GROMACS .gro file of C-alpha atoms in nm:
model
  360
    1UNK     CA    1   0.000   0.000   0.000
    2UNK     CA    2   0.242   0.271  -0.130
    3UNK     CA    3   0.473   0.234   0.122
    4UNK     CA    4   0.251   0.320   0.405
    5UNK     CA    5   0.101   0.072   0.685
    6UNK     CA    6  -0.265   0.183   0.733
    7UNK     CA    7  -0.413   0.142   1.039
    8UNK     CA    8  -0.789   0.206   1.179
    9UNK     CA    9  -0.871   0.250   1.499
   10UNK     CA   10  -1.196   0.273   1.626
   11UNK     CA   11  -1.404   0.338   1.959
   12UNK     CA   12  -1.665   0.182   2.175
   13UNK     CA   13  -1.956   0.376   2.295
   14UNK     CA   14  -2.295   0.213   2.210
   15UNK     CA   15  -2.511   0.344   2.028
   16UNK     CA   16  -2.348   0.621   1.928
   17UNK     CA   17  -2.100   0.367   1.688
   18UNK     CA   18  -2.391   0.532   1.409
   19UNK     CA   19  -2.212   0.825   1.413
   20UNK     CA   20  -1.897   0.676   1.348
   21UNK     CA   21  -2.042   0.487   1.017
   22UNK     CA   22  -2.182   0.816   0.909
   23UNK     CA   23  -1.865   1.007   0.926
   24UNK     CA   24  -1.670   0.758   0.755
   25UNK     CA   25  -1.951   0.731   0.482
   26UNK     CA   26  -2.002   1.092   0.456
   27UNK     CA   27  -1.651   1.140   0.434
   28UNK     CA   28  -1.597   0.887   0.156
   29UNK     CA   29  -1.897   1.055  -0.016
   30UNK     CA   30  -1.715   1.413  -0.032
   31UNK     CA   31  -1.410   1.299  -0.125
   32UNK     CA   32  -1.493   1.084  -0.375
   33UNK     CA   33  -1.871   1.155  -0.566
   34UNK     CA   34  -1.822   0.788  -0.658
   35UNK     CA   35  -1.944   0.692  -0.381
   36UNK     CA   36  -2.295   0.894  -0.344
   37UNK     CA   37  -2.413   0.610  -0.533
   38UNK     CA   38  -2.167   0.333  -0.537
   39UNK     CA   39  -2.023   0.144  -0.201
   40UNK     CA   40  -1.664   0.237  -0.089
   41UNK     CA   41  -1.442  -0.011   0.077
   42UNK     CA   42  -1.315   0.136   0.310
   43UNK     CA   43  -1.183  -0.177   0.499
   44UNK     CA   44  -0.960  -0.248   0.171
   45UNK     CA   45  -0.804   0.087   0.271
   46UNK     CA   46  -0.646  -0.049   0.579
   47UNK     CA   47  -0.404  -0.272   0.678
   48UNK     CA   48  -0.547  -0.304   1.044
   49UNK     CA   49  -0.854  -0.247   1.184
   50UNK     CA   50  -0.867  -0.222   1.570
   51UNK     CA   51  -1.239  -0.158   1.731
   52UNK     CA   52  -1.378  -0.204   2.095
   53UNK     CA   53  -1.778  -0.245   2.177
   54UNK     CA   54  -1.967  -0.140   1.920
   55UNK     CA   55  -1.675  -0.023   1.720
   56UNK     CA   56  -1.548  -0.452   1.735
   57UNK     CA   57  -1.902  -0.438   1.520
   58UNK     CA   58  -1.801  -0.162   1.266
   59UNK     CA   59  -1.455  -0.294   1.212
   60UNK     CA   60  -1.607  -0.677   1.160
   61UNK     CA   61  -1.839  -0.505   0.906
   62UNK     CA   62  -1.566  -0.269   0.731
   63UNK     CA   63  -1.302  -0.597   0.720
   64UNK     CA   64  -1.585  -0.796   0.568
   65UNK     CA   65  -1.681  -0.566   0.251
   66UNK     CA   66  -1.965  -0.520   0.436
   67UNK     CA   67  -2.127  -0.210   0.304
   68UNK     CA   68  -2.111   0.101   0.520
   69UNK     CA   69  -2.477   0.198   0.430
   70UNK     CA   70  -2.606  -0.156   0.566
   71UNK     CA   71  -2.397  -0.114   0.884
   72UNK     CA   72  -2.572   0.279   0.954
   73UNK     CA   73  -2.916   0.058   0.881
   74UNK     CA   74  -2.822  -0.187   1.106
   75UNK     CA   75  -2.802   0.077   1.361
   76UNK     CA   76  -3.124   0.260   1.273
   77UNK     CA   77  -3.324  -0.058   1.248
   78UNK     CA   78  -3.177  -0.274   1.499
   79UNK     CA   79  -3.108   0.030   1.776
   80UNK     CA   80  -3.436   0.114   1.926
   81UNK     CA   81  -3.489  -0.275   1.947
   82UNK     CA   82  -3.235  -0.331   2.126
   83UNK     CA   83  -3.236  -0.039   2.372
   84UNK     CA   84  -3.586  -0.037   2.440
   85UNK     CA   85  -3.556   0.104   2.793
   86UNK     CA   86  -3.259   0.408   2.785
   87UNK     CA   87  -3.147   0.520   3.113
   88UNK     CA   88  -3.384   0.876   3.189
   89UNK     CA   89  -3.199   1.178   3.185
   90UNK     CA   90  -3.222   1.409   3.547
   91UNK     CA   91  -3.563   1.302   3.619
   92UNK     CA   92  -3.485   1.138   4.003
   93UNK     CA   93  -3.839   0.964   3.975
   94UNK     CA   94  -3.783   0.825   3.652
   95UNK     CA   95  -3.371   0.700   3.702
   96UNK     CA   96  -3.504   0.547   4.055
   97UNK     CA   97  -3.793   0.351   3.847
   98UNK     CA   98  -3.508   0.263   3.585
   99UNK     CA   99  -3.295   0.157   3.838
  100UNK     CA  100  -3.512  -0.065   4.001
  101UNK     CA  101  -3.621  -0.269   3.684
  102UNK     CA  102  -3.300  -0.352   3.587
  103UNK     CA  103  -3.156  -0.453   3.949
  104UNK     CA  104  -3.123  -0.800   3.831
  105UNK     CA  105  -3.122  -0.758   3.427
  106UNK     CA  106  -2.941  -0.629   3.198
  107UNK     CA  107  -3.141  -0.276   3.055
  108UNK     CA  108  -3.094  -0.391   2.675
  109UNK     CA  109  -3.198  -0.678   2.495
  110UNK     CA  110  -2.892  -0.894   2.368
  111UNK     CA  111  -3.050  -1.129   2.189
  112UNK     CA  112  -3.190  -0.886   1.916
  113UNK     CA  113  -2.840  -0.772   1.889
  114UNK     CA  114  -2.696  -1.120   1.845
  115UNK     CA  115  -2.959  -1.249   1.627
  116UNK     CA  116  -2.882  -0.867   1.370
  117UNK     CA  117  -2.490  -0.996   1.379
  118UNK     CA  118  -2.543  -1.348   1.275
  119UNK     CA  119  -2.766  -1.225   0.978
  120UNK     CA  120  -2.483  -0.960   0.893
  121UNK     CA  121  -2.139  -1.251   0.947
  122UNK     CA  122  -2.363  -1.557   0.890
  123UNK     CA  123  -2.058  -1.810   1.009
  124UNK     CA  124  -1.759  -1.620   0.885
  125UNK     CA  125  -1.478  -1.640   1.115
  126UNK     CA  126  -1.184  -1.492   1.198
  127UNK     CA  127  -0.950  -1.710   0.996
  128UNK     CA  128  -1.207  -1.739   0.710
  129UNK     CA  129  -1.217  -1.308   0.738
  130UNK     CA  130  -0.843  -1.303   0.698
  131UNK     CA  131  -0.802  -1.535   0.414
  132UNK     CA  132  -1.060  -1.391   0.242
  133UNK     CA  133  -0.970  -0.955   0.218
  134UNK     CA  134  -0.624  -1.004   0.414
  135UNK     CA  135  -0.698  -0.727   0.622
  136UNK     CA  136  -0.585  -0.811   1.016
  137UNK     CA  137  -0.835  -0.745   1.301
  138UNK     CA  138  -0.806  -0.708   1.637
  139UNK     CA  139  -1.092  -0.686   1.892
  140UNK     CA  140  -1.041  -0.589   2.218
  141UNK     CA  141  -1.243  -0.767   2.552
  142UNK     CA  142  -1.265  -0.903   2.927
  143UNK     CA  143  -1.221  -1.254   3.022
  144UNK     CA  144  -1.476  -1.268   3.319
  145UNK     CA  145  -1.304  -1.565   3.468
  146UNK     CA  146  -1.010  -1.388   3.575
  147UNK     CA  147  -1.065  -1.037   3.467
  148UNK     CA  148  -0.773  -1.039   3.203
  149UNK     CA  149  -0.745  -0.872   2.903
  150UNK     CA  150  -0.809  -1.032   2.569
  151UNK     CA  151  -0.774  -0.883   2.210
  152UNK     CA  152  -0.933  -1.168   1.932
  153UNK     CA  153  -0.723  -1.129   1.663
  154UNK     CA  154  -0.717  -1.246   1.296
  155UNK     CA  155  -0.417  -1.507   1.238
  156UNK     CA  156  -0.207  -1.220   1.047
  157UNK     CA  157   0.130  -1.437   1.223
  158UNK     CA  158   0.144  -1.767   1.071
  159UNK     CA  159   0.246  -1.855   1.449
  160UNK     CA  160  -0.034  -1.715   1.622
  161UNK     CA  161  -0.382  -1.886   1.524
  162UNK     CA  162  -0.575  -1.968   1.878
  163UNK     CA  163  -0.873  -1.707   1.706
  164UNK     CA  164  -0.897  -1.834   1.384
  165UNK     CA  165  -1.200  -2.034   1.403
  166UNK     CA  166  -1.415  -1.774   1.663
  167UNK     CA  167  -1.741  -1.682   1.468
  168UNK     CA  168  -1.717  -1.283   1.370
  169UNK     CA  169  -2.065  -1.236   1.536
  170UNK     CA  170  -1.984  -1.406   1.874
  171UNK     CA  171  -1.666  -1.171   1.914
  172UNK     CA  172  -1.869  -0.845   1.829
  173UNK     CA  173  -2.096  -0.974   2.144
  174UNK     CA  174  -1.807  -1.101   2.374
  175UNK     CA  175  -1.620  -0.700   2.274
  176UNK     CA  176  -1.965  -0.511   2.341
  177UNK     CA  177  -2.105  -0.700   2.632
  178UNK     CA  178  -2.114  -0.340   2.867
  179UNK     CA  179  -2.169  -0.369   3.230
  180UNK     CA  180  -2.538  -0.292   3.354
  181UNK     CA  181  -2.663  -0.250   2.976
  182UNK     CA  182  -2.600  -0.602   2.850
  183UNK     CA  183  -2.509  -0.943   3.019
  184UNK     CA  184  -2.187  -1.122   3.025
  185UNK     CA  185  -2.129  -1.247   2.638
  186UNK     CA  186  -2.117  -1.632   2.694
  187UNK     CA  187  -1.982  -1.855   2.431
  188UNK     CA  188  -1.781  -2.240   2.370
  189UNK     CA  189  -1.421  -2.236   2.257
  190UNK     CA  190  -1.504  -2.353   1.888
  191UNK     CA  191  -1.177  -2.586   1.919
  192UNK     CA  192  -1.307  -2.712   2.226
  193UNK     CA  193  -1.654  -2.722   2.295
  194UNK     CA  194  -1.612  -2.832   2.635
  195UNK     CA  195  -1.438  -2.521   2.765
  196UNK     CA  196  -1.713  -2.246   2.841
  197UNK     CA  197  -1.582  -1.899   2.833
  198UNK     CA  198  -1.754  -1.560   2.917
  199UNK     CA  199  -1.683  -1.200   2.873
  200UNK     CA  200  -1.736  -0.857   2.924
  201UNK     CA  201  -1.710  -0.532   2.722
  202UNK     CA  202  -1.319  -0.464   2.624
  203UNK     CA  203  -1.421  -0.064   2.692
  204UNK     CA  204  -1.345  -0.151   3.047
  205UNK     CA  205  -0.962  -0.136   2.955
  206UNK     CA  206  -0.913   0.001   2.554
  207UNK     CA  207  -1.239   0.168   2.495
  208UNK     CA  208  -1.008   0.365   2.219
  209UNK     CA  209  -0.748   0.081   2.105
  210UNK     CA  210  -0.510   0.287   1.947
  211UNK     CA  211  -0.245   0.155   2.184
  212UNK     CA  212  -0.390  -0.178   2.039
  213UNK     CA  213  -0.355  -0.055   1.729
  214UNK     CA  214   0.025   0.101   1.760
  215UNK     CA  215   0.125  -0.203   1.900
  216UNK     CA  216  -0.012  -0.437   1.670
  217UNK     CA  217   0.114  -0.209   1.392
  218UNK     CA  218   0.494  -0.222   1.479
  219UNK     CA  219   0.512  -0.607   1.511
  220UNK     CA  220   0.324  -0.624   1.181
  221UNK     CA  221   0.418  -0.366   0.959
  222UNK     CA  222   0.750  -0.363   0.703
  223UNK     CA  223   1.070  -0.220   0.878
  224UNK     CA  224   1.081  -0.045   0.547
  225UNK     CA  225   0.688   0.115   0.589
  226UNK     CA  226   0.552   0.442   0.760
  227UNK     CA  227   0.282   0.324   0.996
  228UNK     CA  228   0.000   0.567   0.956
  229UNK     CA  229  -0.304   0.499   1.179
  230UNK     CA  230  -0.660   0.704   1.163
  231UNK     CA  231  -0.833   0.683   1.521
  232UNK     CA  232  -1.212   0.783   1.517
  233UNK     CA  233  -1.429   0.866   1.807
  234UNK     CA  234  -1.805   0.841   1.864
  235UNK     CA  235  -1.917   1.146   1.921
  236UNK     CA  236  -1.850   1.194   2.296
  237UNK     CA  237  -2.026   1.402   2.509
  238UNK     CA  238  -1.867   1.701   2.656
  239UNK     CA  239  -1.598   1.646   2.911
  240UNK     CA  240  -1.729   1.664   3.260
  241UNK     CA  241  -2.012   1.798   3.479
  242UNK     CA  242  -2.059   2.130   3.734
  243UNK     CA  243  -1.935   1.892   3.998
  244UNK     CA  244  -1.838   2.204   4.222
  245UNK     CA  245  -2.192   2.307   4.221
  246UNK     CA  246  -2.295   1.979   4.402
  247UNK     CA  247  -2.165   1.790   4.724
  248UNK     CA  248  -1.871   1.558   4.662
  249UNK     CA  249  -1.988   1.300   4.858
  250UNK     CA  250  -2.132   1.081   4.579
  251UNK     CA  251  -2.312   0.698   4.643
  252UNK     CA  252  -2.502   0.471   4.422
  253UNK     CA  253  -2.695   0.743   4.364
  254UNK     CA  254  -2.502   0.975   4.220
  255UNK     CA  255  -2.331   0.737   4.037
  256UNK     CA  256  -2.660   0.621   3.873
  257UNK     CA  257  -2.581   0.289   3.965
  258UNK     CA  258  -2.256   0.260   3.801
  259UNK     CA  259  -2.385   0.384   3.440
  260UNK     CA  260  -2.229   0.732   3.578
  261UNK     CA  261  -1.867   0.515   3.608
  262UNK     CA  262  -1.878   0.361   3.334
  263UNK     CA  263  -1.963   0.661   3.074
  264UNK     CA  264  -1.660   0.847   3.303
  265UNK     CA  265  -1.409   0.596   3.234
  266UNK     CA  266  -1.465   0.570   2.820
  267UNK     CA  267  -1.430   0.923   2.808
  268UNK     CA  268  -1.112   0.931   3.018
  269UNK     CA  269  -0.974   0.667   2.838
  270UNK     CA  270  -1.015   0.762   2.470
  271UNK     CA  271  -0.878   1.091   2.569
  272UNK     CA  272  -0.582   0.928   2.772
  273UNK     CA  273  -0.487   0.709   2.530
  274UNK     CA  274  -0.512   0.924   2.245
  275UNK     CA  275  -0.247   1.159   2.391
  276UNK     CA  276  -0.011   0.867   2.511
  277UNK     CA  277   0.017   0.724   2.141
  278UNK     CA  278   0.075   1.069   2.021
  279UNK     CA  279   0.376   1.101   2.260
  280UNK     CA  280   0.503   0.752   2.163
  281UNK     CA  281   0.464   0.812   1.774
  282UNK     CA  282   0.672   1.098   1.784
  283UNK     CA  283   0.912   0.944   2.033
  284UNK     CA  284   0.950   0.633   1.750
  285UNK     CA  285   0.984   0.899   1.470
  286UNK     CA  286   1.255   1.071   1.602
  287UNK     CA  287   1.424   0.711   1.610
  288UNK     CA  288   1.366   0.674   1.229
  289UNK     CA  289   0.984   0.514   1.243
  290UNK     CA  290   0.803   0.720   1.125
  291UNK     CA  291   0.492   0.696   1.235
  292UNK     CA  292   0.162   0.928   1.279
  293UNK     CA  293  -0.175   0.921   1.518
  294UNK     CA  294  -0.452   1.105   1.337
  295UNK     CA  295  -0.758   1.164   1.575
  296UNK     CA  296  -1.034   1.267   1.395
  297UNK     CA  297  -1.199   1.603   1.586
  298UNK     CA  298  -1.548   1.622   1.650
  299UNK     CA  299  -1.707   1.991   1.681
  300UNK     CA  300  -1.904   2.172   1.972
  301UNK     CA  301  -2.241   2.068   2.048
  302UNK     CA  302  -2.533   2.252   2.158
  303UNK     CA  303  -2.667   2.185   2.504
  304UNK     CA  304  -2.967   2.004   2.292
  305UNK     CA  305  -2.755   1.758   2.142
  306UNK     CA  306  -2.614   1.702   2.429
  307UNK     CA  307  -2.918   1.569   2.606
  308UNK     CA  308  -3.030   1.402   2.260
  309UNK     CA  309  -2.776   1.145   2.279
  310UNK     CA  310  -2.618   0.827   2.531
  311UNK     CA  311  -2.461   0.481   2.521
  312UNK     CA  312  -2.815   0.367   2.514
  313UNK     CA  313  -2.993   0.643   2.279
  314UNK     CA  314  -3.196   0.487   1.988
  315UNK     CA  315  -3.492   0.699   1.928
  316UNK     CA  316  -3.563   0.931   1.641
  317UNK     CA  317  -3.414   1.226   1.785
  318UNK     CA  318  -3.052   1.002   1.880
  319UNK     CA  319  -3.057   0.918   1.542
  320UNK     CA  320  -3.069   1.240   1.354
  321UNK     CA  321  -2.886   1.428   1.590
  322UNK     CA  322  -2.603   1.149   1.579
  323UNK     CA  323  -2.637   1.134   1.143
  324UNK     CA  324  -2.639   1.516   1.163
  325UNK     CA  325  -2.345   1.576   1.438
  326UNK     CA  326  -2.119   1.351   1.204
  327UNK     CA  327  -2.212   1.474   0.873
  328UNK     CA  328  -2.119   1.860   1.012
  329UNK     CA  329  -1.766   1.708   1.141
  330UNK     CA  330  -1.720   1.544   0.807
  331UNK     CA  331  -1.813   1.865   0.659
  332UNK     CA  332  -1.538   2.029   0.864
  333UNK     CA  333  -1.256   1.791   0.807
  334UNK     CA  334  -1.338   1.776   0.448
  335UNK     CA  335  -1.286   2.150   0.395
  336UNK     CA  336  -1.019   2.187   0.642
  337UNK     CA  337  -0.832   1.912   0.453
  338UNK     CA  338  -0.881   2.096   0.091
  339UNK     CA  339  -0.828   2.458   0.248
  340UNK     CA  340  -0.485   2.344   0.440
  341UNK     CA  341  -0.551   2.539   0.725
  342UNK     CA  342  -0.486   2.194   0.989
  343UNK     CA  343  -0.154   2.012   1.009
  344UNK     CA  344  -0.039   1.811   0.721
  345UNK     CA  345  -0.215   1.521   0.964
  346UNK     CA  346  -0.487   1.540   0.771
  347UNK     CA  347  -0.307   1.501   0.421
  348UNK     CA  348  -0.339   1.172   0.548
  349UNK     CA  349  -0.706   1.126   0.532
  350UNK     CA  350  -0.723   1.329   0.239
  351UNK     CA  351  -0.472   1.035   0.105
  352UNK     CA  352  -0.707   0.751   0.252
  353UNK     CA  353  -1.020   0.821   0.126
  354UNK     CA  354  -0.927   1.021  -0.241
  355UNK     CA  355  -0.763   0.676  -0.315
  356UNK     CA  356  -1.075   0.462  -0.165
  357UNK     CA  357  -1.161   0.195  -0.369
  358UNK     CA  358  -1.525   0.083  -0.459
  359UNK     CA  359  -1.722  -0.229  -0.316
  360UNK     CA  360  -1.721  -0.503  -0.566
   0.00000   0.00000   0.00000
């Protein structure tokens, strides 16, 4: 790939994975009018694909060929099936009703979203993936048994095959499987259908995998390559809350019953991580590797959208304000890119998606 190592990195964050597919597919439309009709492949345009939660479902798809216009529709369709009962916003009646329904159950329904994946992957697996687009994957998780870190990966090192033969669909679940929304992802080693194993959303620990992804990339990529990788949020909301207008001493309450945790620490750790690759990429170019950590920016939004949207989101106004959000950013880094006003960073998108290929 012209001397370049493409990687794509992509976060978790529920629901709001839509806006992800509609930046990438509004960006492919306005740099290429190809594609306002036709299907880009923008898997094909990467060497690595990295994604956590419900970006382990996008980078699947995007690895696959799978369309980019049939993942958005999964999300549209599938979405307010699946998150039938979103957490309430300040409403203390309401969160205390919501609370107590789900005291034993997860709030979402997993098997609508299982039963959406198998019809998308059918039985592809990991191995079958690879051999297929040779594109590597690596999805990030939680092995509930001992609370250990897992990444599934693709067997992109002849040496290194213990994934090969998961199903595409069960490691979407086992990556996405997010405390109090969904239950633990359960599934049989397919090389040993004795061995039960269960997990738990990889957000916990690399809800942005670009350390995955940098990692993954300098074991894989040609000594004589640039590693380039393209990280992509989903549409976080804005950092932080008037804490020093209310008492510090927060309980269950406060904490919404650990939802309130759990949206703190994906934030925190898509902006921590983002920053410590940054610092290691230019560390490793100064060494002679070069390498550079693109982090797509997503704009201001109004106190509106900021209420319209959540991990759990899916009705009509989550949708548009999620398809609208991210085709306004694409907007953005669209013109930016063609004005020159950023960095030369974004030359490299510019590079990625004027020389996108078409789904075939």
């Amino acid at each position: 790939m012209d001397g370049k190592f493409r990687v794509l990195s992509l976060d978790g964050g529920g629901m709001r994975g839509l806006y992800t597919a509609s930046l990438l597919h509004s960006l492919a439309r306005l740099f290429d009018e190809r594609f306002c009709t036709m299907d880009p492949d923008i898997g094909k345009s990467f060497d690595l694909i990295c994604g956590t939660s419900t970006g382990s479902i996008l980078a699947c798809g995007l690895a696959a060929g799978v369309p980019i216009r049939s993942i958005c529709n999964l999300y549209i369709e599938k979405g307010p099936l699946i998150f039938r009962t979103p957490k309430p916003g300040n409403s203390k009646f309401l969160l205390s009703i919501w609370l107590s329904r789900h005291l034993f159950k997860p709030a979402a329904l997993p098997h609508i979203l299982q039963e959406s994946l198998d019809d998308v992957f059918k039985d592809l697996t990991l191995g079958e993936l690879f051999h297929k687009r040779n594109i590597a994957l690596c999805i990030p998780t939680i092995d509930a048994a001992d609370h250990s870190s897992r990444v599934f990966k693709t067997p992109h090192f002849p040496d290194k095959h213990r994934d090969k033969n998961y199903k595409l669909s069960s490691i979407c679940m086992a990556s996405s499987a997010a405390p109090v929304f969904f239950p633990l992802s359960r599934m049989s080693n397919p090389d040993n259908e004795h061995q039960i194993l269960h997990f738990v959303d990889g957000g916990l620990w690399a809800n942005n995998p670009v350390m995955i992804a940098l990692t993954e990339a300098l074991q894989l990529a040609p000594r004589t390559h640039e590693i380039e990788i393209l990280s992509v949020g989903t549409c976080d909301r804005p950092s932080g809350e008037p804490y020093t207008e209310q008492k510090p001493l927060w309980g269950l309450w406060q904490w919404q019953g650990g939802v309130k945790t759990l949206e703190m620490s994906l934030k925190a750790q898509s902006y921590g991580y983002n920053s410590m690759v940054k610092f290691l990429a230019r560390s490793l170019s100064e060494s002679g590797r070069r390498i550079e950590v693109v982090r797509l920016e997503e704009g201001a939004k109004s106190e509106k959208q900021y209420n319209s949207i959540g991990l759990d989101r899916a009705d009509d106004e989550a949708i548009k304000t999620l398809i609208n959000l991210a085709e306004k950013d694409a907007s953005t880094v669209h013109s930016t890119t063609l004005t020159k006003k950023s960095s030369h960073d974004y030359d490299i998108v510019e590079s990625i998606f004027k020389n996108m290929k078409a789904l075939t």
